[in-house]
Structures are given as structure tokens and as C-alpha cells.
Backbone as a chain_set.jsonl record, in Angstrom:
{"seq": "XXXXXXXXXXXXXXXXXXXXXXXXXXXXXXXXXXXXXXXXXXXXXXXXXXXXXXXXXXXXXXXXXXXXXXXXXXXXXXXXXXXXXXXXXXXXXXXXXXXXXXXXXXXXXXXXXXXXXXXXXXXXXXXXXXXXXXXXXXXXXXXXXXXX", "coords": {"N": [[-17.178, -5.14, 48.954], [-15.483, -3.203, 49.467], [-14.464, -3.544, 52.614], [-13.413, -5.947, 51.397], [-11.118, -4.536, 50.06], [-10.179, -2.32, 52.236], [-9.4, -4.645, 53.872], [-7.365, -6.008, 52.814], [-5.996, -3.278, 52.62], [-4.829, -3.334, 54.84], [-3.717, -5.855, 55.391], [-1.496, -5.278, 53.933], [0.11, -3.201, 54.935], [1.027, -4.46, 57.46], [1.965, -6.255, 56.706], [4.164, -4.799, 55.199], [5.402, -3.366, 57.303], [8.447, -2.731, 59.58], [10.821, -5.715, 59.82], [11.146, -7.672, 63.321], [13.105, -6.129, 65.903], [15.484, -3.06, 66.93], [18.292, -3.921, 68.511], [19.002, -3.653, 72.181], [19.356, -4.027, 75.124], [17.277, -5.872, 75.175], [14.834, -5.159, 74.574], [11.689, -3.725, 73.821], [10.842, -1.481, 71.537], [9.159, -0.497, 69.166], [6.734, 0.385, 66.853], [4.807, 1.645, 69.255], [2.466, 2.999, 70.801], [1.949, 6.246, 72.424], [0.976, 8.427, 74.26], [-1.374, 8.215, 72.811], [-0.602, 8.393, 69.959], [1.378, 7.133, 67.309], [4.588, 5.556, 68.378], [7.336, 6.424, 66.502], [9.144, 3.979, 64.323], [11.412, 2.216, 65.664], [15.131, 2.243, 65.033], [16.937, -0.112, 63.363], [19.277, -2.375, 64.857], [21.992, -2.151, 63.148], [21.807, -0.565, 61.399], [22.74, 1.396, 63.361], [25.465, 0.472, 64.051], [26.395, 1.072, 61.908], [26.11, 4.038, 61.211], [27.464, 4.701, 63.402], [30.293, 4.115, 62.222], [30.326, 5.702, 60.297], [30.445, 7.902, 61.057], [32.804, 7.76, 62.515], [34.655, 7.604, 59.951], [34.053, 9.839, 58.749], [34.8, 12.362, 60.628], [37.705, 11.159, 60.402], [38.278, 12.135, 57.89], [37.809, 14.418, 57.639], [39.099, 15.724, 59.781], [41.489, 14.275, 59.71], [42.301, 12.296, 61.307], [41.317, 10.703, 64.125], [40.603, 11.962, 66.809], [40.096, 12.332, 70.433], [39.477, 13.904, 73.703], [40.522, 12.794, 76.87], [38.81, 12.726, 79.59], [39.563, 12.031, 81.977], [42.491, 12.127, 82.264], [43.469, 14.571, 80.719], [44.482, 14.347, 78.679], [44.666, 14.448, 74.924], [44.082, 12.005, 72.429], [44.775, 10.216, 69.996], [43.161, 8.315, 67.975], [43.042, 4.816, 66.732], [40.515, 2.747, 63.984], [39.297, 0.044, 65.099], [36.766, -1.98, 65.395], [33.672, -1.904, 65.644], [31.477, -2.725, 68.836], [29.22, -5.804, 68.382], [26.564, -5.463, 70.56], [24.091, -3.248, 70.725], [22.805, -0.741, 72.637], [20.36, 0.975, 74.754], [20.37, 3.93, 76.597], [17.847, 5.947, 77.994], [16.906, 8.572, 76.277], [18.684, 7.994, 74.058], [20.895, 5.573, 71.597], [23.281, 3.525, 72.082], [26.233, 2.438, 71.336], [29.278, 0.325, 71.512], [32.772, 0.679, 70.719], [35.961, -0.59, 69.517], [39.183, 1.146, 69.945], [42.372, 1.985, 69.044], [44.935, 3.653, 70.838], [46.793, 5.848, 68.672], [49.352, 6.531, 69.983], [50.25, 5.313, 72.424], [49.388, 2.915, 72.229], [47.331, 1.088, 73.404], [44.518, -0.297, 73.786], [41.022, 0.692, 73.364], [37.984, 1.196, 74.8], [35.301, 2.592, 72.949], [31.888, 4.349, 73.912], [29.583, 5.469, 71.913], [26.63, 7.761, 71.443], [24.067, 7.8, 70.049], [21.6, 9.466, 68.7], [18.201, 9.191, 67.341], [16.367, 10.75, 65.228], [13.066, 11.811, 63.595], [13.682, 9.884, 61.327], [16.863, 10.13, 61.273], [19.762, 9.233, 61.649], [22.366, 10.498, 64.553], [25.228, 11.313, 65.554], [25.794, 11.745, 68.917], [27.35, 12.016, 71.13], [30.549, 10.726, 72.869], [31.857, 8.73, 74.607], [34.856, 7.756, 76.799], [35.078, 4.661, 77.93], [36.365, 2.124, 78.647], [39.83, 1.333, 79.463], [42.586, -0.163, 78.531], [40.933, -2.275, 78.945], [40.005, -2.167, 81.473], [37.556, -0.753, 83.303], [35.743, 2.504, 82.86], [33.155, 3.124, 84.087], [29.766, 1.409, 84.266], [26.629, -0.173, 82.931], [23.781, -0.685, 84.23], [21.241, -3.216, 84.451], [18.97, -2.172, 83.144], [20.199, -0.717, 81.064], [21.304, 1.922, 82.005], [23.343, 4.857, 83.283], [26.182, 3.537, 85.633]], "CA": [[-15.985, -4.872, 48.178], [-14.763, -1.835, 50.321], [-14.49, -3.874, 53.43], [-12.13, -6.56, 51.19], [-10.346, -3.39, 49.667], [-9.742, -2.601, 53.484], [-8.52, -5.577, 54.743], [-6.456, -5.852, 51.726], [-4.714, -2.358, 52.545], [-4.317, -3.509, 56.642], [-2.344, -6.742, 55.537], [-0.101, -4.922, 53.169], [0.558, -2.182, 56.288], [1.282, -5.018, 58.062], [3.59, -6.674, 55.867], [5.355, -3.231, 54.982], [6.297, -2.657, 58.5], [9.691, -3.594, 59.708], [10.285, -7.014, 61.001], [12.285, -7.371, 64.175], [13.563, -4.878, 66.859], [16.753, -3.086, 67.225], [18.975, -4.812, 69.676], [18.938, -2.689, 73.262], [18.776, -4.187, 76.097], [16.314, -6.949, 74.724], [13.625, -4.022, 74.909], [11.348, -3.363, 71.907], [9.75, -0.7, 71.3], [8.843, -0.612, 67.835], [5.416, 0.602, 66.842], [4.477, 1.584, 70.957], [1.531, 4.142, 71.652], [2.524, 7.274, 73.745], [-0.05, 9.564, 74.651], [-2.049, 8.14, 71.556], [0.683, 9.047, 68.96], [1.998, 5.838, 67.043], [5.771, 6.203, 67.574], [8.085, 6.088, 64.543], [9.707, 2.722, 64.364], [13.283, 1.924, 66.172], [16.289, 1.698, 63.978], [17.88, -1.518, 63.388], [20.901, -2.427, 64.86], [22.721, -2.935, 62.048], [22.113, 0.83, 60.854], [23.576, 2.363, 64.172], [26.47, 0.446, 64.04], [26.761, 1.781, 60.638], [26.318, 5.198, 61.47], [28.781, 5.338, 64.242], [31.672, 3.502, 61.758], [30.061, 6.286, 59.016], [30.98, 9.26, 61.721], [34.578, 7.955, 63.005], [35.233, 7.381, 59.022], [33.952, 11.472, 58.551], [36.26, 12.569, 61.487], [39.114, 11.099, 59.929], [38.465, 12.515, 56.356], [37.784, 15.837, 57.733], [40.096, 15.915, 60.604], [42.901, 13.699, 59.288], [42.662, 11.521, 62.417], [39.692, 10.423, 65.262], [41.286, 12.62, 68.44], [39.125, 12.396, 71.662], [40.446, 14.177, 74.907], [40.809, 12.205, 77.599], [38.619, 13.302, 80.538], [40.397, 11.388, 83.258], [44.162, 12.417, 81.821], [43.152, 15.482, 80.19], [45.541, 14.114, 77.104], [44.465, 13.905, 73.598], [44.277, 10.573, 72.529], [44.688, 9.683, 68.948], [43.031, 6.615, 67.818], [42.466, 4.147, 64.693], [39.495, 2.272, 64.239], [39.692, -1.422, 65.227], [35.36, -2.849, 65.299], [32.29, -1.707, 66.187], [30.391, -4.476, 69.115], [27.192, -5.957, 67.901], [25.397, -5.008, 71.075], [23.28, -2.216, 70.958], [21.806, -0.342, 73.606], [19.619, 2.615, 74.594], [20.138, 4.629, 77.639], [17.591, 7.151, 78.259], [16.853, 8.623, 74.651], [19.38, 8.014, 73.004], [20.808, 4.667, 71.669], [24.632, 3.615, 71.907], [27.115, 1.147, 70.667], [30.495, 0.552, 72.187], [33.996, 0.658, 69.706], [37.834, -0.796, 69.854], [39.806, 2.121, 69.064], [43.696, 1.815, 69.231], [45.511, 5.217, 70.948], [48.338, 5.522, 68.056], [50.945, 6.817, 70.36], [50.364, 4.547, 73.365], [48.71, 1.36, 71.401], [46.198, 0.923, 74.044], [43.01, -1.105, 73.391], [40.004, 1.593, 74.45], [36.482, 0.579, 74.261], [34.311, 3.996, 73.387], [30.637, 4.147, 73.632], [28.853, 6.338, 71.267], [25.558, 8.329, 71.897], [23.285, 7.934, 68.456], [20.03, 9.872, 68.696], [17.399, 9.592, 66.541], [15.116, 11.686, 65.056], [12.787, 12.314, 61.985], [14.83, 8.941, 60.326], [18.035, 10.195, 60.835], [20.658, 9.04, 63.073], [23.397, 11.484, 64.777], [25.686, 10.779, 66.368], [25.8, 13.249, 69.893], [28.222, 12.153, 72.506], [31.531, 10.099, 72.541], [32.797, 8.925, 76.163], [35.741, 6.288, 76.993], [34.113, 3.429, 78.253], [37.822, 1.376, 79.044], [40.579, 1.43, 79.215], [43.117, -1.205, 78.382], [40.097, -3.398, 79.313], [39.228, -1.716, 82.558], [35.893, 0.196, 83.268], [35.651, 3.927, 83.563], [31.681, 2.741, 84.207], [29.154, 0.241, 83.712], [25.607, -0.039, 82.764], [22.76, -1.635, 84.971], [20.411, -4.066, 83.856], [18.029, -1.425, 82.482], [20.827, 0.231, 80.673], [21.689, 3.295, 82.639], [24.857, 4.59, 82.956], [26.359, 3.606, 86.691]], "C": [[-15.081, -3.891, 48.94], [-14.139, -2.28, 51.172], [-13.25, -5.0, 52.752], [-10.716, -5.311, 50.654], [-9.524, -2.98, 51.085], [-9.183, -3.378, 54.266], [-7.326, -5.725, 54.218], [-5.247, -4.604, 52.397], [-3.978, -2.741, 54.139], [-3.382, -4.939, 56.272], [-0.994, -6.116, 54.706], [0.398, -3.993, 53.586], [1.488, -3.077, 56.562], [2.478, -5.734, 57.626], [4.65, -6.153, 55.434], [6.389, -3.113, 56.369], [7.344, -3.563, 58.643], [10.236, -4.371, 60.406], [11.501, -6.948, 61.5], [12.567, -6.046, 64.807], [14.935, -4.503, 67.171], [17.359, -3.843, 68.713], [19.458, -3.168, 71.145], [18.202, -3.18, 74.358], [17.517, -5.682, 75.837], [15.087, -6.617, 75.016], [12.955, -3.753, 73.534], [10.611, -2.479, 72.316], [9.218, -0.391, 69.931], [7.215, -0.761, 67.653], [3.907, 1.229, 68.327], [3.657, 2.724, 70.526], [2.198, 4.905, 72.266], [2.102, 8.322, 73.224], [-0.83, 9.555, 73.33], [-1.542, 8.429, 70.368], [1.424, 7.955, 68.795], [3.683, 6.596, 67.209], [6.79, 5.509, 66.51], [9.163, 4.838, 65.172], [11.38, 2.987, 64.523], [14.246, 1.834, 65.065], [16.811, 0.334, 64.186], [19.338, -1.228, 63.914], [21.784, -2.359, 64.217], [22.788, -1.612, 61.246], [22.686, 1.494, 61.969], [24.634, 1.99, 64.339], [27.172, 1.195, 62.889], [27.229, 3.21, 60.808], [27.568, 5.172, 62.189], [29.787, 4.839, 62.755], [31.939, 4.886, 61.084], [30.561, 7.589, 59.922], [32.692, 9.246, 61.733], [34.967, 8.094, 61.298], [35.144, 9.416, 58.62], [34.95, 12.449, 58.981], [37.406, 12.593, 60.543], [39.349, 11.707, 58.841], [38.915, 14.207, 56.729], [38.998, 16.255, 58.805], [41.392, 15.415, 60.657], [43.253, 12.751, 60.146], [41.347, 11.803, 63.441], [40.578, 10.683, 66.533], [39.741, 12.883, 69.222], [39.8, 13.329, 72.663], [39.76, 13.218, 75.771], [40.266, 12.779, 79.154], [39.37, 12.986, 81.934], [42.137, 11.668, 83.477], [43.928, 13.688, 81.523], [44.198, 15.68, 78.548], [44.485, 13.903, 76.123], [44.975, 13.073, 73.307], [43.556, 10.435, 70.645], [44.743, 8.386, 68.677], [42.503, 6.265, 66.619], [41.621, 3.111, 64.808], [39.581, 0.783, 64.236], [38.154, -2.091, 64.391], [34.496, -1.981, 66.451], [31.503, -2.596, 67.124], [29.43, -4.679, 68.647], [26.239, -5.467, 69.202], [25.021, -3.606, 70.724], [22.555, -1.96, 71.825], [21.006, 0.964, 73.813], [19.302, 3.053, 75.717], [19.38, 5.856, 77.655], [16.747, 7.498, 76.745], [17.558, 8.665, 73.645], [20.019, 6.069, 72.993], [22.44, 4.698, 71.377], [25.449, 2.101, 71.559], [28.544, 1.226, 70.884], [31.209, 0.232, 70.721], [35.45, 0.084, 69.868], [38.369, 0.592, 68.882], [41.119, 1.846, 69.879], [43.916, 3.245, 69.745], [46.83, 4.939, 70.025], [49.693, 5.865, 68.464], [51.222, 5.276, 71.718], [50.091, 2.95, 73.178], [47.439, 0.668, 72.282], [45.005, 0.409, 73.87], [41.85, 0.195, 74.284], [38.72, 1.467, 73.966], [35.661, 2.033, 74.42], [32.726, 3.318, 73.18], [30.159, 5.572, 73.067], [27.413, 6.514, 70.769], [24.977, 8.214, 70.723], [21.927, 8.514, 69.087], [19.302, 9.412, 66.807], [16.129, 9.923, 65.729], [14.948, 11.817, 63.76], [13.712, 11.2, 60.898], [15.777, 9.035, 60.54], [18.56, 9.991, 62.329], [21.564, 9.414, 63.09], [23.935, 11.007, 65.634], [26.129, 12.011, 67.669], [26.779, 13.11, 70.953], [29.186, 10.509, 72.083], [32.166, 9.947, 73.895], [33.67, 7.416, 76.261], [35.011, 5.434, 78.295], [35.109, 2.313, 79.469], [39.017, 1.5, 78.174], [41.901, 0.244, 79.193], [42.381, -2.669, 79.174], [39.445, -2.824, 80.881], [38.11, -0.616, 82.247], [36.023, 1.256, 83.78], [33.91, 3.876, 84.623], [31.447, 1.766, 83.951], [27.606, 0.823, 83.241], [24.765, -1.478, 84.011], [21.786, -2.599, 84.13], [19.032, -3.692, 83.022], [18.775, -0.375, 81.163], [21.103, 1.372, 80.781], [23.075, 3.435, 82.947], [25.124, 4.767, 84.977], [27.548, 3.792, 86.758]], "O": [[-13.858, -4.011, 48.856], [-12.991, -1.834, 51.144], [-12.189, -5.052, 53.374], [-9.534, -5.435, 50.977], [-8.325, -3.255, 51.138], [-8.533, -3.022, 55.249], [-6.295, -5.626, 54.884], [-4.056, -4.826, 52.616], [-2.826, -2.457, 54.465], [-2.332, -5.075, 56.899], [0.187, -6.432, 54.851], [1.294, -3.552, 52.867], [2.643, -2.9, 56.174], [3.621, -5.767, 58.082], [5.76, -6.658, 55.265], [7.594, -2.882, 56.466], [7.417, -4.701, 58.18], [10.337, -4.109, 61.605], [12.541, -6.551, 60.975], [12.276, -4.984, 64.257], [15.668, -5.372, 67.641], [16.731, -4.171, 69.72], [20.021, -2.092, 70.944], [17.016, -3.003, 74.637], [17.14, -6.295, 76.836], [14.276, -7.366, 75.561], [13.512, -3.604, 72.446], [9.829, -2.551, 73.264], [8.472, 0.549, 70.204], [6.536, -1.679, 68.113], [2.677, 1.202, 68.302], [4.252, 3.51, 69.789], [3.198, 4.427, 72.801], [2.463, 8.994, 72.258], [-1.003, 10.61, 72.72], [-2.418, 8.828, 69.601], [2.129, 7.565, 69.726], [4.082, 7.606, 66.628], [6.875, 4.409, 65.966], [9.782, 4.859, 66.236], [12.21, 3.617, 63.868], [13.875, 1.172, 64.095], [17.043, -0.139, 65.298], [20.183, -0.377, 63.636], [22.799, -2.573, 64.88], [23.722, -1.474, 60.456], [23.332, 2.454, 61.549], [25.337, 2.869, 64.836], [28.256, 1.777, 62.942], [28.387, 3.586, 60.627], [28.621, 5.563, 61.685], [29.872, 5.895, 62.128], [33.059, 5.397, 61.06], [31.191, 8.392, 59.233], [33.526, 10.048, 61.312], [35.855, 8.945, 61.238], [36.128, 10.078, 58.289], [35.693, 13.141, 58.286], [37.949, 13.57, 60.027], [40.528, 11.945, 58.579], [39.841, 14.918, 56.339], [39.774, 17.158, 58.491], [42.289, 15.858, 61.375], [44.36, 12.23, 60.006], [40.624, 12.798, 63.503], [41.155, 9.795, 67.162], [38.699, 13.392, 68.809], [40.962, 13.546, 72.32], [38.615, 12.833, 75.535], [41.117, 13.242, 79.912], [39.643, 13.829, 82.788], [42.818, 11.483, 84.485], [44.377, 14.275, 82.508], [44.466, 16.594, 77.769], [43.484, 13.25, 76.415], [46.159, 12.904, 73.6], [42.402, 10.521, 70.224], [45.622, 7.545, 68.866], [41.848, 6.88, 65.778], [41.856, 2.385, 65.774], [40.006, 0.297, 63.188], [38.164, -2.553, 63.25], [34.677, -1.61, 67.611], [30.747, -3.359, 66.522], [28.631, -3.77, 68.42], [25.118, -5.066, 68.888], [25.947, -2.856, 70.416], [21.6, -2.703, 72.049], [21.076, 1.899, 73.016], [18.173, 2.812, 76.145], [19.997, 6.886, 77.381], [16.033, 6.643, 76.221], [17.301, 9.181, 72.558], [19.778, 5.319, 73.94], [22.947, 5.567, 70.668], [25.037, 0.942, 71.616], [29.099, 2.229, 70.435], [30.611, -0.279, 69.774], [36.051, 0.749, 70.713], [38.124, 0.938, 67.726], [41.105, 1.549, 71.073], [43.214, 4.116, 69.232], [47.719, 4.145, 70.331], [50.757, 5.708, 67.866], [52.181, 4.506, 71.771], [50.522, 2.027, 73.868], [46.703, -0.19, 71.794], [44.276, 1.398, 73.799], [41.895, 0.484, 75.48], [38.427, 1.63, 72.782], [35.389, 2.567, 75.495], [32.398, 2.285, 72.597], [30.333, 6.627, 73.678], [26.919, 5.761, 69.93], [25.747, 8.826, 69.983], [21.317, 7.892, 69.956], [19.772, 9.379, 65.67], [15.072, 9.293, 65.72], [15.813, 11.916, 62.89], [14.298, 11.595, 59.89], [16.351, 8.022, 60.142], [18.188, 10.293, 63.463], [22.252, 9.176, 62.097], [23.398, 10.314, 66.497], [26.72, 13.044, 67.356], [27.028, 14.085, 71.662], [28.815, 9.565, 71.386], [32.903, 10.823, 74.347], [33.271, 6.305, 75.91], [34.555, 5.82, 79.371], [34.795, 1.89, 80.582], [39.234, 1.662, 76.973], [42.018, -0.223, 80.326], [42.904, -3.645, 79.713], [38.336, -3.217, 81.24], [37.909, 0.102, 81.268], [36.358, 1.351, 84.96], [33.696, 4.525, 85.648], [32.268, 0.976, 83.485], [27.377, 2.031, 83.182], [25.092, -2.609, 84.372], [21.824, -2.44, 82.91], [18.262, -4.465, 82.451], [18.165, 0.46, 80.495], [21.204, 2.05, 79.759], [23.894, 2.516, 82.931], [24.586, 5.655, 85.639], [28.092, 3.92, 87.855]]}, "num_chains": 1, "name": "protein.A"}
């Protein structure tokens, strides 16, 4: 009886856990060993796009507008939120998701990528860098997702 009681609780683990792997790279890690220490299950894609939309929408409430500076110009660059891409990726430890954001003075198409960590469940969003610019590449990523 113990031993069906047991198997019993290992399929309804099994069926609890969460099916599918966030999108990154076409890399899973979800449920992986490291250093004997189950680790805590990947986020879905589909919640880090969220998050980022759920930050630029914060920004704007609190700041009245989503201003970046412009490392390459050193201009502030006010922009309005176009779409989020569906890829998802994850350089390093953290996991990112590129954006269309309009500049509202210049009208500019600028593709950002934004840094999501996360930890303990929760996803933050930690770094914000322009990606392109009216379709050109400040960077790229390699085939492992690193930033080149």
C-alpha cells in the first residue's frame, strides 16, 4: 500500500511540473542538476515577455514617458511602445527579449533588448541596451547567445 501511495505521489509530481521550456536559444534547462541541487524551473516565454511590456508600462506611469539615453549619441531618446518579439533568449544569467520602440521626436524604429533576471520566482527586469537602430545592428548575438 505505501509503495502504491508512493508511486501515486511521483506521478502527480510529475504531472504538476511545468510542461515545455522557455524559448532561448532552443536550450532547456528546466529541472537540470547542478552540484546536486534540483534547479528551480525556467520561466516561460510568455511570462518574460510579459514582464518586460509590465516594466516599459511602469516607466511610463511613473515617469510619464519610457526615456533611454543613447550611448552612441549621448541623446535622450523618448520612445512609445510598438511589440515585444516572441524570441526569447538567455545570455549568460540572465534572459532577454528584444522590443520596437518608436523615438517620439525622431520616429525611428529601435529594436531594444531587455535583461530579465530571475530569481526566487520573480522576474526583474536589470538592463536595457539599443540593439538597432532604424534596423541596423549596434551588435549581434552568436549561436550560443552571447553578446558579439
Amino acid at each position: 500500500m505505501r509503495d502504491q501511495i508512493g508511486i501515486g505521489l511521483m506521478v502527480w509530481l510529475v504531472a504538476a511540473a511545468p510542461i515545455g521550456a522557455a524559448e532561448h536559444g532552443g536550450k532547456e534547462h528546466a529541472g537540470q542538476e547542478h552540484a546536486g541541487q534540483i534547479a528551480q524551473p525556467e520561466p516561460e516565454a510568455g511570462d518574460i515577455r510579459q514582464a518586460i511590456r509590465a516594466h516599459i508600462t511602469d516607466v511610463e506611469r511613473e515617469q510619464g514617458a519610457f526615456s533611454l539615453s543613447d550611448e552612441k549619441t549621448g541623446k535622450l531618446r523618448t520612445l512609445t511602445f510598438v511589440r515585444v518579439h516572441e524570441r526569447v533568449g538567455k545570455t549568460g544569467k540572465y534572459y532577454y527579449a528584444c522590443t520596437d520602440m518608436r523615438d517620439a521626436e525622431t520616429a525611428e524604429l529601435l529594436d531594444l533588448d531587455f535583461d530579465v533576471d530571475y530569481h526566487g520566482g520573480a522576474l526583474r527586469i536589470v538592463n536595457v541596451r539599443i540593439h538597432k537602430v532604424g534596423g541596423k545592428a549596434r551588435y549581434t548575438y552568436d549561436d550560443k547567445d552571447n553578446i558579439v
